[in-house]
Short mmCIF file of C-alpha atoms in Angstrom, two decimals:
data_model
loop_
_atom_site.label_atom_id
_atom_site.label_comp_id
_atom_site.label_asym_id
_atom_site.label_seq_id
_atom_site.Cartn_x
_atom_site.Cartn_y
_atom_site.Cartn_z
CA UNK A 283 -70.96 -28.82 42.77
CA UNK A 284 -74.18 -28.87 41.44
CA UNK A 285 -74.98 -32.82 42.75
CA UNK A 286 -74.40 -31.19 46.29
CA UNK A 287 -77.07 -29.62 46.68
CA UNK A 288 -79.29 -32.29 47.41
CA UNK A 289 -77.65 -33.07 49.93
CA UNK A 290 -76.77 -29.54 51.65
CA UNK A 291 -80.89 -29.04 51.69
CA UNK A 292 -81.61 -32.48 53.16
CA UNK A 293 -78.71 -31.31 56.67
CA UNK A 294 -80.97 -27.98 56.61
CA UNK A 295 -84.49 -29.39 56.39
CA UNK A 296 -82.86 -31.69 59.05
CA UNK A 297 -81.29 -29.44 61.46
CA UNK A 298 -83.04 -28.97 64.63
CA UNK A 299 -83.09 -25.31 63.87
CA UNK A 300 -86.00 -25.72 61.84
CA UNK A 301 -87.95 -27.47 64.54
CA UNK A 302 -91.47 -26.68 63.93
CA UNK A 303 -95.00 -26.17 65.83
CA UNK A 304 -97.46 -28.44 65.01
CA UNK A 305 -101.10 -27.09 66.26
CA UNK A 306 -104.22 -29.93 67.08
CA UNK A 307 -107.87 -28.01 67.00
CA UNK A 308 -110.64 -29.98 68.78
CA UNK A 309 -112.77 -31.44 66.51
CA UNK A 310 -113.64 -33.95 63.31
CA UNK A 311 -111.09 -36.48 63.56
CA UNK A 312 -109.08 -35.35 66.68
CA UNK A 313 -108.13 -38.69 67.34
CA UNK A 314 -106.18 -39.72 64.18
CA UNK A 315 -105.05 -36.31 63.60
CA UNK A 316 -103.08 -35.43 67.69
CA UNK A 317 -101.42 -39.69 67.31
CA UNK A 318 -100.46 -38.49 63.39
CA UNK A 319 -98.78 -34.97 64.80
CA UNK A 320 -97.34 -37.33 67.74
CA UNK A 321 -95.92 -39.63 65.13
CA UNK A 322 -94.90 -37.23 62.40
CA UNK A 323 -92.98 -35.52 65.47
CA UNK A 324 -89.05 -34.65 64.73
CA UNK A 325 -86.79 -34.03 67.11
CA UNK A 326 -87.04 -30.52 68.39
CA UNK A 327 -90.69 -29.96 67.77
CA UNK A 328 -93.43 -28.40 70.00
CA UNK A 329 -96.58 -30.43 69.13
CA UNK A 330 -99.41 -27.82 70.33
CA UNK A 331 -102.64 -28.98 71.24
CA UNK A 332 -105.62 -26.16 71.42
CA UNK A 333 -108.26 -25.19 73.90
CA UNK A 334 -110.95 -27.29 73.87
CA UNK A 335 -112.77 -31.15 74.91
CA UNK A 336 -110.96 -34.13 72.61
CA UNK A 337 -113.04 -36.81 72.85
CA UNK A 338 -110.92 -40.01 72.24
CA UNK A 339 -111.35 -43.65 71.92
CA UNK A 340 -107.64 -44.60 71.76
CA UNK A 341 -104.72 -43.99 73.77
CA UNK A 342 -101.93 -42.00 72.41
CA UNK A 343 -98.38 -42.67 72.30
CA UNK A 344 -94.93 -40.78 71.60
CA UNK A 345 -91.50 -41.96 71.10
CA UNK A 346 -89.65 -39.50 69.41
CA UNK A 347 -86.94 -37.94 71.52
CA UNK A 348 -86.97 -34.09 72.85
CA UNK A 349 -90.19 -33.15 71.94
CA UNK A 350 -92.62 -31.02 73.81
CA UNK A 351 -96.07 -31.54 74.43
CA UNK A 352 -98.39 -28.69 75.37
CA UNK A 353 -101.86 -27.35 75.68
CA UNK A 354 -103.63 -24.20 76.32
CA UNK A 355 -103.89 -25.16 79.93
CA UNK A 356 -105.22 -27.98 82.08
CA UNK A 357 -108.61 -26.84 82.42
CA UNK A 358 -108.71 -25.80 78.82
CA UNK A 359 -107.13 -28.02 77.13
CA UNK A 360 -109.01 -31.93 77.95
CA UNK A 361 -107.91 -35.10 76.32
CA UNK A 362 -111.55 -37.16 77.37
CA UNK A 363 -111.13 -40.61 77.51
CA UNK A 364 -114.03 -41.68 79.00
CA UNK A 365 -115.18 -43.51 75.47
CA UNK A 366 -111.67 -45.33 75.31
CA UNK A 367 -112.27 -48.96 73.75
CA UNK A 368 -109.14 -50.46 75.15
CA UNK A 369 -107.66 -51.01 78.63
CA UNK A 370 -104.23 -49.20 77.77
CA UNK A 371 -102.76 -45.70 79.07
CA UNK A 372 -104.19 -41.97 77.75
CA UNK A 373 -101.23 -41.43 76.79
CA UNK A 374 -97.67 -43.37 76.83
CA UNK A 375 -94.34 -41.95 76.31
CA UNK A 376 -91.06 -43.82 75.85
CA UNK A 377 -88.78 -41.41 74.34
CA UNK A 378 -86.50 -38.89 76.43
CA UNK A 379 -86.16 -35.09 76.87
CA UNK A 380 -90.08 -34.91 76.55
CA UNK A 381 -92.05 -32.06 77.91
CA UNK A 382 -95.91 -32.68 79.12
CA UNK A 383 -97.43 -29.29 80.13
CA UNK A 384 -100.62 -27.65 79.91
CA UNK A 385 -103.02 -29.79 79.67
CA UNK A 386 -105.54 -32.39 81.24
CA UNK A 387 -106.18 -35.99 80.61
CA UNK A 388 -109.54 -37.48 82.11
CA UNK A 389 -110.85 -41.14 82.62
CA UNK A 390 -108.28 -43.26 80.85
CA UNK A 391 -109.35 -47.11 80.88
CA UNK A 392 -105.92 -47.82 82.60
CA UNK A 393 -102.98 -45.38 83.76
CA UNK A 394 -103.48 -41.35 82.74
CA UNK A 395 -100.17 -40.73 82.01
CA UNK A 396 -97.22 -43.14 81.66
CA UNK A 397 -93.72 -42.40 80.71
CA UNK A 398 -91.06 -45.88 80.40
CA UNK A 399 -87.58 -45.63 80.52
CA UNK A 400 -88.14 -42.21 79.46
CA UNK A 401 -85.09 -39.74 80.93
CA UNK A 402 -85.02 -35.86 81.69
CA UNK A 403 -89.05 -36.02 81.16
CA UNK A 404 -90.63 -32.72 82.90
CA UNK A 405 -94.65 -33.00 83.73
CA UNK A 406 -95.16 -29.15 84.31
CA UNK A 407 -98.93 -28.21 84.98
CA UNK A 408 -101.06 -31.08 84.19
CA UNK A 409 -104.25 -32.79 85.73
CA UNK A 410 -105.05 -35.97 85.42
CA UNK A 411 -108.91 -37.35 86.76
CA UNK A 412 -111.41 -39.73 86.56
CA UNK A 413 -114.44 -37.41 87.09
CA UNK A 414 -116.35 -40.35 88.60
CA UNK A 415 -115.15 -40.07 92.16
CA UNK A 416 -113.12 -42.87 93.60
CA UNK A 417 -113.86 -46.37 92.20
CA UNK A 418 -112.03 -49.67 91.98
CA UNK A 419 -112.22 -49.62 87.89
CA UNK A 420 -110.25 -46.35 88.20
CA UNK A 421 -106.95 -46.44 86.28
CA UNK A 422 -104.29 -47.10 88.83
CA UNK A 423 -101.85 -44.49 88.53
CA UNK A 424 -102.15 -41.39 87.52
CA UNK A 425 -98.59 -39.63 86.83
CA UNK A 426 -96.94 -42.97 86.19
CA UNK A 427 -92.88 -42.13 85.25
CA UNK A 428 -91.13 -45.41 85.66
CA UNK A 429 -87.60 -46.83 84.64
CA UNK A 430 -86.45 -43.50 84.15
CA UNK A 431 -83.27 -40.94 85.31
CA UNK A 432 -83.86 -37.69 86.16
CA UNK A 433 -87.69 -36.99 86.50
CA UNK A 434 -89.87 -33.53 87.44
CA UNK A 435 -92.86 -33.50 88.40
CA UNK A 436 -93.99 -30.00 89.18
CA UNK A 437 -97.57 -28.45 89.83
CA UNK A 438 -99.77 -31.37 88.81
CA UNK A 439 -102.91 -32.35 89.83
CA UNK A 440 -104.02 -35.90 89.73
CA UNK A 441 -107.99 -37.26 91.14
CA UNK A 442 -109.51 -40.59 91.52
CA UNK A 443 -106.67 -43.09 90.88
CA UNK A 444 -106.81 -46.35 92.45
CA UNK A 445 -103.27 -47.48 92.95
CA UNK A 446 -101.45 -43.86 93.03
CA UNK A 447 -102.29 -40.74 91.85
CA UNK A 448 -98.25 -39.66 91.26
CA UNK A 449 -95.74 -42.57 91.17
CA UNK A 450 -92.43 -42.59 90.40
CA UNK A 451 -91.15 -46.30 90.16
CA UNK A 452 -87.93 -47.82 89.81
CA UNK A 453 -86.17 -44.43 89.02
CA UNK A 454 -83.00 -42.39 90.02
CA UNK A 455 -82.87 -38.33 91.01
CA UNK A 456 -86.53 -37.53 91.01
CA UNK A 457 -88.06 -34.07 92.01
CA UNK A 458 -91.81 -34.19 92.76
CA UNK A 459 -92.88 -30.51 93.77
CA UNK A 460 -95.69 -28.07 94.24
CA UNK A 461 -98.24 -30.71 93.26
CA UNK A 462 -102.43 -31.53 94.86
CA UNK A 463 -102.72 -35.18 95.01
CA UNK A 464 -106.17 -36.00 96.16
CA UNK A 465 -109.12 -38.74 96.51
CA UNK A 466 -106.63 -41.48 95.29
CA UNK A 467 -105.68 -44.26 97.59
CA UNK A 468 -102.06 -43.10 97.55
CA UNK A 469 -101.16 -39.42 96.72
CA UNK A 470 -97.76 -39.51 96.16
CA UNK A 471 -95.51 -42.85 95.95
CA UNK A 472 -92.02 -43.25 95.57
CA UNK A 473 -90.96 -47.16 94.82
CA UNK A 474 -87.77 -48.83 94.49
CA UNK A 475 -86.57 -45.27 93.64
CA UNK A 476 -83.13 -43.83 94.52
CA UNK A 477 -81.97 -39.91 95.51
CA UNK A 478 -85.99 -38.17 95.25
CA UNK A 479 -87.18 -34.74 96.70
CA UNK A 480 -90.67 -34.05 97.46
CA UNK A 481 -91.86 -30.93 98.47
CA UNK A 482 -94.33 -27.83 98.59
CA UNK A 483 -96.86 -30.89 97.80
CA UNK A 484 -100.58 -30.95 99.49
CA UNK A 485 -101.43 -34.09 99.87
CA UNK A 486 -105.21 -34.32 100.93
CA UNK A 487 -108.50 -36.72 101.06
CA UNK A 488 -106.60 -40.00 99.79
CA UNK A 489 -106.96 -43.08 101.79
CA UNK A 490 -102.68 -42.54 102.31
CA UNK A 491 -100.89 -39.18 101.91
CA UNK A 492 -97.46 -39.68 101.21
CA UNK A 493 -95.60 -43.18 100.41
CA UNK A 494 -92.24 -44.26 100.56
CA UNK A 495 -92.12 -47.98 99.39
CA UNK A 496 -89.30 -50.74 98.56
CA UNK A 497 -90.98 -54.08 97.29
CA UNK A 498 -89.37 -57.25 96.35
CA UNK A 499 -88.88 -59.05 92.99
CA UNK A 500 -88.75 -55.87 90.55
CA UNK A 501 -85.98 -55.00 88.17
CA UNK A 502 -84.90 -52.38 90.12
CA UNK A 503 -84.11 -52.88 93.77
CA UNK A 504 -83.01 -51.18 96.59
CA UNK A 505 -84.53 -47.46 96.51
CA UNK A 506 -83.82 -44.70 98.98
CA UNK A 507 -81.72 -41.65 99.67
CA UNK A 508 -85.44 -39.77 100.16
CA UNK A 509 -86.56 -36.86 101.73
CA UNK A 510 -90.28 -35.65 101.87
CA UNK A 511 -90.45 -32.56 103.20
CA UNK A 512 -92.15 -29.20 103.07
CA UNK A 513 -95.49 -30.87 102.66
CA UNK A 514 -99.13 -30.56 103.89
CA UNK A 515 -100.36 -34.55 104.41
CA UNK A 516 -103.85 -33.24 105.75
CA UNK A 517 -107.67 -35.33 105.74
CA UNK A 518 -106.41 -38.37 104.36
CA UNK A 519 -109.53 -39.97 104.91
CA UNK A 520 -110.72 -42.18 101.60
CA UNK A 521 -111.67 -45.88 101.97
CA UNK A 522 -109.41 -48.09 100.75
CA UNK A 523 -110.66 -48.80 96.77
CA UNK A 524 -107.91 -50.40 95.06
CA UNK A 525 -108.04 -53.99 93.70
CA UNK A 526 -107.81 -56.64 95.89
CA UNK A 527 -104.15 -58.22 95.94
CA UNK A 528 -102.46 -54.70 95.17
CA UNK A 529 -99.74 -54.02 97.99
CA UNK A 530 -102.14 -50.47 98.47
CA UNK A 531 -104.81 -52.15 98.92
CA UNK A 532 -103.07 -53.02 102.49
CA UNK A 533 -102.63 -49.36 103.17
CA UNK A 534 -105.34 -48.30 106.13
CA UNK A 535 -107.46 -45.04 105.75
CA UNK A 536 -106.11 -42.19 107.18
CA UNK A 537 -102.61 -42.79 107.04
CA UNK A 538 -100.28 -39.53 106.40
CA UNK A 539 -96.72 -40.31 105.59
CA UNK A 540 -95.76 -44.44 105.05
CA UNK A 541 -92.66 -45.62 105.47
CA UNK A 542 -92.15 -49.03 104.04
CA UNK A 543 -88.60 -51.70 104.03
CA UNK A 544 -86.46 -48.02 102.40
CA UNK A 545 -83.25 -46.75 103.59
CA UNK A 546 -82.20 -43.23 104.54
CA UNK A 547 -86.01 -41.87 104.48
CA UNK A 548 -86.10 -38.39 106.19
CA UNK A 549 -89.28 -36.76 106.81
CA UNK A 550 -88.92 -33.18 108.19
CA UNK A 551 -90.87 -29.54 108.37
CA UNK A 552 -93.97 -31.02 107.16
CA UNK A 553 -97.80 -29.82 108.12
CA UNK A 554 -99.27 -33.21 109.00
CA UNK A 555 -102.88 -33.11 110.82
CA UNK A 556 -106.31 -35.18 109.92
CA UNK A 557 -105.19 -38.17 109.27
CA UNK A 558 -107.25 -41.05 111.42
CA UNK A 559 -104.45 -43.57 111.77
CA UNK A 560 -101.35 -42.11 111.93
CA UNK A 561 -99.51 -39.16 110.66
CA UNK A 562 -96.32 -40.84 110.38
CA UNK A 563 -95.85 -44.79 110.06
CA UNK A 564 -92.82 -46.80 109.70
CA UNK A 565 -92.95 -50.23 109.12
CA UNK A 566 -91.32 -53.29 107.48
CA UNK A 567 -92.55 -55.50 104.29
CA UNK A 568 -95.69 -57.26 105.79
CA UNK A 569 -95.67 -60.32 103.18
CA UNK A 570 -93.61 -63.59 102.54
CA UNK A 571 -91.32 -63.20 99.96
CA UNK A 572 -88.39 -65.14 98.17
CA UNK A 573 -85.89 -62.33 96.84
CA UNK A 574 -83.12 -62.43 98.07
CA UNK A 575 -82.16 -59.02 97.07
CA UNK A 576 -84.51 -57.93 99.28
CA UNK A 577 -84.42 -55.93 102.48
CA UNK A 578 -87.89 -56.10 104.28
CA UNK A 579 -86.69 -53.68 107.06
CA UNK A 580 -87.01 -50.38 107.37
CA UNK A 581 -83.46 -48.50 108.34
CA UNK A 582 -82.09 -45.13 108.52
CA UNK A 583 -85.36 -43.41 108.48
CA UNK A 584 -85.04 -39.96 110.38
CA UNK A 585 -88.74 -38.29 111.03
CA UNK A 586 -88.04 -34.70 113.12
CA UNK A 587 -89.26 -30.87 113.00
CA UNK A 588 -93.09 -31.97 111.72
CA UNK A 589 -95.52 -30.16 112.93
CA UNK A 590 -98.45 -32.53 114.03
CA UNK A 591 -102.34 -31.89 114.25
CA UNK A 592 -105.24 -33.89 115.25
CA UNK A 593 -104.12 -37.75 114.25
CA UNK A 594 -104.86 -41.67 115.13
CA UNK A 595 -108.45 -40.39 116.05
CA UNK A 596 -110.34 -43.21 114.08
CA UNK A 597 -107.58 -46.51 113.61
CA UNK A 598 -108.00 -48.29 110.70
CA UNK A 599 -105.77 -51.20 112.25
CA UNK A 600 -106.94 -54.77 113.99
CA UNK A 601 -107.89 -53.89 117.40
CA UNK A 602 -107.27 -50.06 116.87
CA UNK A 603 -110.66 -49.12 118.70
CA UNK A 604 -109.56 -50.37 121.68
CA UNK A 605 -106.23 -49.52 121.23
CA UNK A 606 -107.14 -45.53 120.73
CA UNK A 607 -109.21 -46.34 124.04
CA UNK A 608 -106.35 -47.28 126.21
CA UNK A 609 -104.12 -44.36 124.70
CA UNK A 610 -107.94 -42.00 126.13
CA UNK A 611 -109.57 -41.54 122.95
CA UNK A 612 -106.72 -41.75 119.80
CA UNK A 613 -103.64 -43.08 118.97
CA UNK A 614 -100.05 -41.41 118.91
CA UNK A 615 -99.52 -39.72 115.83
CA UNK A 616 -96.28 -41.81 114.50
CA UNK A 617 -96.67 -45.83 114.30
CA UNK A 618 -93.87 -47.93 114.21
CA UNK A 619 -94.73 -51.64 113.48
CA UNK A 620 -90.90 -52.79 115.68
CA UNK A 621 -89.23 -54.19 112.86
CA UNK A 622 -85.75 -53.33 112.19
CA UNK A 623 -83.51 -52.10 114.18
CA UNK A 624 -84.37 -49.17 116.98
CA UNK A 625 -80.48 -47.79 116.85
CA UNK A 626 -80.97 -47.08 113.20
CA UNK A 627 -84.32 -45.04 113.40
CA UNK A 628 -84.48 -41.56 114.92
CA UNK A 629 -87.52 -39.93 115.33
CA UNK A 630 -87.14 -36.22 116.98
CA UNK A 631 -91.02 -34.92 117.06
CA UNK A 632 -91.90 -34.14 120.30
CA UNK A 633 -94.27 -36.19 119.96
CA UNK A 634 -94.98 -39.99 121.66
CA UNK A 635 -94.22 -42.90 118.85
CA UNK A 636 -96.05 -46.14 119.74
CA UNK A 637 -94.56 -49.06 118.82
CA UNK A 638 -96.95 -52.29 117.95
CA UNK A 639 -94.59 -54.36 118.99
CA UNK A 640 -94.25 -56.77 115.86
CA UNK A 641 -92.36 -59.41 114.18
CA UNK A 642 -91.64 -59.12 111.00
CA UNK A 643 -94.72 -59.83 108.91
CA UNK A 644 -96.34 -61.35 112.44
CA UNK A 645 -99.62 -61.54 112.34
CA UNK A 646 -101.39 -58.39 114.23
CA UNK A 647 -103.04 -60.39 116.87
CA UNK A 648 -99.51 -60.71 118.35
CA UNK A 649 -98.98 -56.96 118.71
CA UNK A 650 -97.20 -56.16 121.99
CA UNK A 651 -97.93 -52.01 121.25
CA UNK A 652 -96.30 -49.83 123.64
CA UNK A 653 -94.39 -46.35 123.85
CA UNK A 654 -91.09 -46.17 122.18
CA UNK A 655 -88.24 -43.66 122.52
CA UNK A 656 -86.90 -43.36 118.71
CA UNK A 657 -85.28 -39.77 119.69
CA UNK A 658 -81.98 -41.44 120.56
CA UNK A 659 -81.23 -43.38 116.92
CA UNK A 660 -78.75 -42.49 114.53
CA UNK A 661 -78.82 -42.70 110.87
CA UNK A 662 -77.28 -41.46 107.81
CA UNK A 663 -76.50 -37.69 106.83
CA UNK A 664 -79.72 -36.23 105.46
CA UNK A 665 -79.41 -37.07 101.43
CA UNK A 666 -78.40 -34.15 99.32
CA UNK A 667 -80.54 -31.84 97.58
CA UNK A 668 -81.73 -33.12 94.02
CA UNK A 669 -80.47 -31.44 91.05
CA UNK A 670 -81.56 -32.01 87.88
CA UNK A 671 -80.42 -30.37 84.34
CA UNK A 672 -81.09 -26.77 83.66
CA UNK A 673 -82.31 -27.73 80.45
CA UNK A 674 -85.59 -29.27 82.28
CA UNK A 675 -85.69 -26.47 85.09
CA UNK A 676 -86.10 -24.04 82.28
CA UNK A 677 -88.54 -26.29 80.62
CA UNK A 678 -90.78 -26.17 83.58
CA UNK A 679 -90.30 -21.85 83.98
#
């Protein structure tokens, strides 16, 4: 018996009942001593980081399953980037069951925080900025979950990104709730995504509010099953500042809630006002492409029981000056580019929708806009409501 004990104290110093809390002071050697506790990390383990400024010139990684990640708070507790040496992520998680909460991350070289084929990962209460204002160099997404099932994303604050400042890509059952998205080019963006909620979000001063895209020739095709609702998509009113080439870089100023080549998209019982374009646009891919997975067209996209303020007031489109003139002054405040098919888009606002009158990916000097009655479409049953494990709703309490 006595050659088993060995091995009876190696289950218990094992055994995720002895999980332990690993606290990071600010300080001497912050860097190389948070990426040692995020290494070190066992399964089970809350790696604390304390109040305080970290000044870092690496990113920092984790991939060790079910651990939590936490700070004192995400004004108190700032991971500073701003002297990174390398082009990479603050910090990049590819592990699953991993809580982020509490804490701030601020001028990453490239993305703030990235999680990859990471599932059940909770952001709870984080902010994520580049303190410089809006600028092409920015890191391009801010929140950046992709490749993942089952994703929360709940009272977050992201600044400054020049892509988007929360993305979900190529995920399935996504909640994104209760979070400020501002002064990116796109606040929120849901891509090649399936079954999302997002709600109780203010999206404000980005150069596009709300984004629901599909785009061709990704792993992961065919997103929808979306509803955005609940929202305030007010002032979106940044220039454009993403790269040139990047599919945002296409999106104009002042655009609320965007649309783009998704199925089953309903946007309902949302505050949208301020927003110089258009509140609400729907519209189909407006590129050449060669997938032939692909669906360019937007269908099944229900917009109804909005409640619109002041929109389409300053057009960022070709020819939208004199466009807003003929309408006496601004534009409608929902967009539809024609693609797709009318029957399967049903837009219930009282409000008037203006249809450009467009081929698919025609170029805008053959716009035929006029008014369009949407109100009479069909499309799918509203998608049901998200539900993710308890195990990450109580991780976000």
């Amino acid at each position: 018996m006595k050659h088993m004990l060995p091995f009876a104290a190696l289950a218990i110093i094992a055994s995720p009942a002895l999980a332990k809390t690993v606290v990071v002071a600010p300080g001497p050697d912050a860097q190389s001593r948070l990426q040692g506790a995020l290494i070190e990390a066992a399964p089970g383990d809350v790696i604390e980081i304390g109040a305080g400024r970290f000044d870092l010139t690496d990113g920092l990684s984790l991939d060790v399953n079910k651990v939590t990640v936490r700070g004192a708070g995400p004004d108190r507790t700032v991971l500073s980037f701003k002297g990174q040496l390398g082009a990479g992520e603050g910090l990049l998680v590819t592990s699953d069951d991993v809580v982020l909460r509490g804490f701030a991350v601020e001028d990453s070289k490239g993305d703030g925080i990235k999680t990859k084929g990471a599932d059940r990962i909770v952001y709870k209460n984080v902010r994520v900025e580049w303190t410089g204002g809006p600028k092409e160099t920015n890191g391009a997404y801010g929140i950046y979950p992709v490749e993942s099932s089952d994703v929360l994303i709940d009272s977050v604050v992201v600044k400054g990104a020049s892509d988007a400042g929360i993305y979900v890509g190529q995920s399935k059952r996504i909640i994104v709730r209760n979070s400020r998205a501002e002064g990116n080019v796109a606040g929120i963006e849901i891509e090649n995504s399936r079954n999302a909620d997002v709600y109780g979000n203010t999206a404000t001063h980005n150069t596009g509010g709300i984004l629901v895209f599909d785009l061709p020739n990704l792993p992961v095709m065919g997103g929808g099953d979306i509803r955005v609702f609940k929202n305030m998509v007010v002032d979106n009113d940044t220039p454009n500042f993403a790269p040139k080439g990047n599919i945002v870089a296409t999106v104009p100023t002042g655009t609320g809630v965007l649309v783009m080549a998704n199925d089953n998209v309903h946007v309902f019982d949302n505050d949208l006002s301020g927003n110089g374009t258009a509140n609400v646009m729907i519209i189909g891919y407006p590129k050449s492409f060669t997938d032939k997975r692909y669906d360019p067209l937007p269908r099944g996209i229900a917009v109804g029981g909005n409640r619109h303020g002041k929109a389409g007031f300053a057009p960022q489109l070709p020819g939208g000056t004199q466009l807003a003139a003929a309408f006496g002054g601004s534009l409608p405040p929902i967009l539809w580019d024609g693609s797709g098919d009318k029957a399967g888009l049903a837009v219930t606002d009282k409000v008037v929708v203006l249809s450009l009158g467009l081929a698919l990916a025609a170029p805008p000097e053959t716009a035929k806009p006029a008014p369009a009655d949407l109100s009479k479409g069909t499309t799918k049953p509203q998608p049901v409501k998200v539900v993710l494990p308890e195990a990450m709703e109580a991780a976000a309490r």
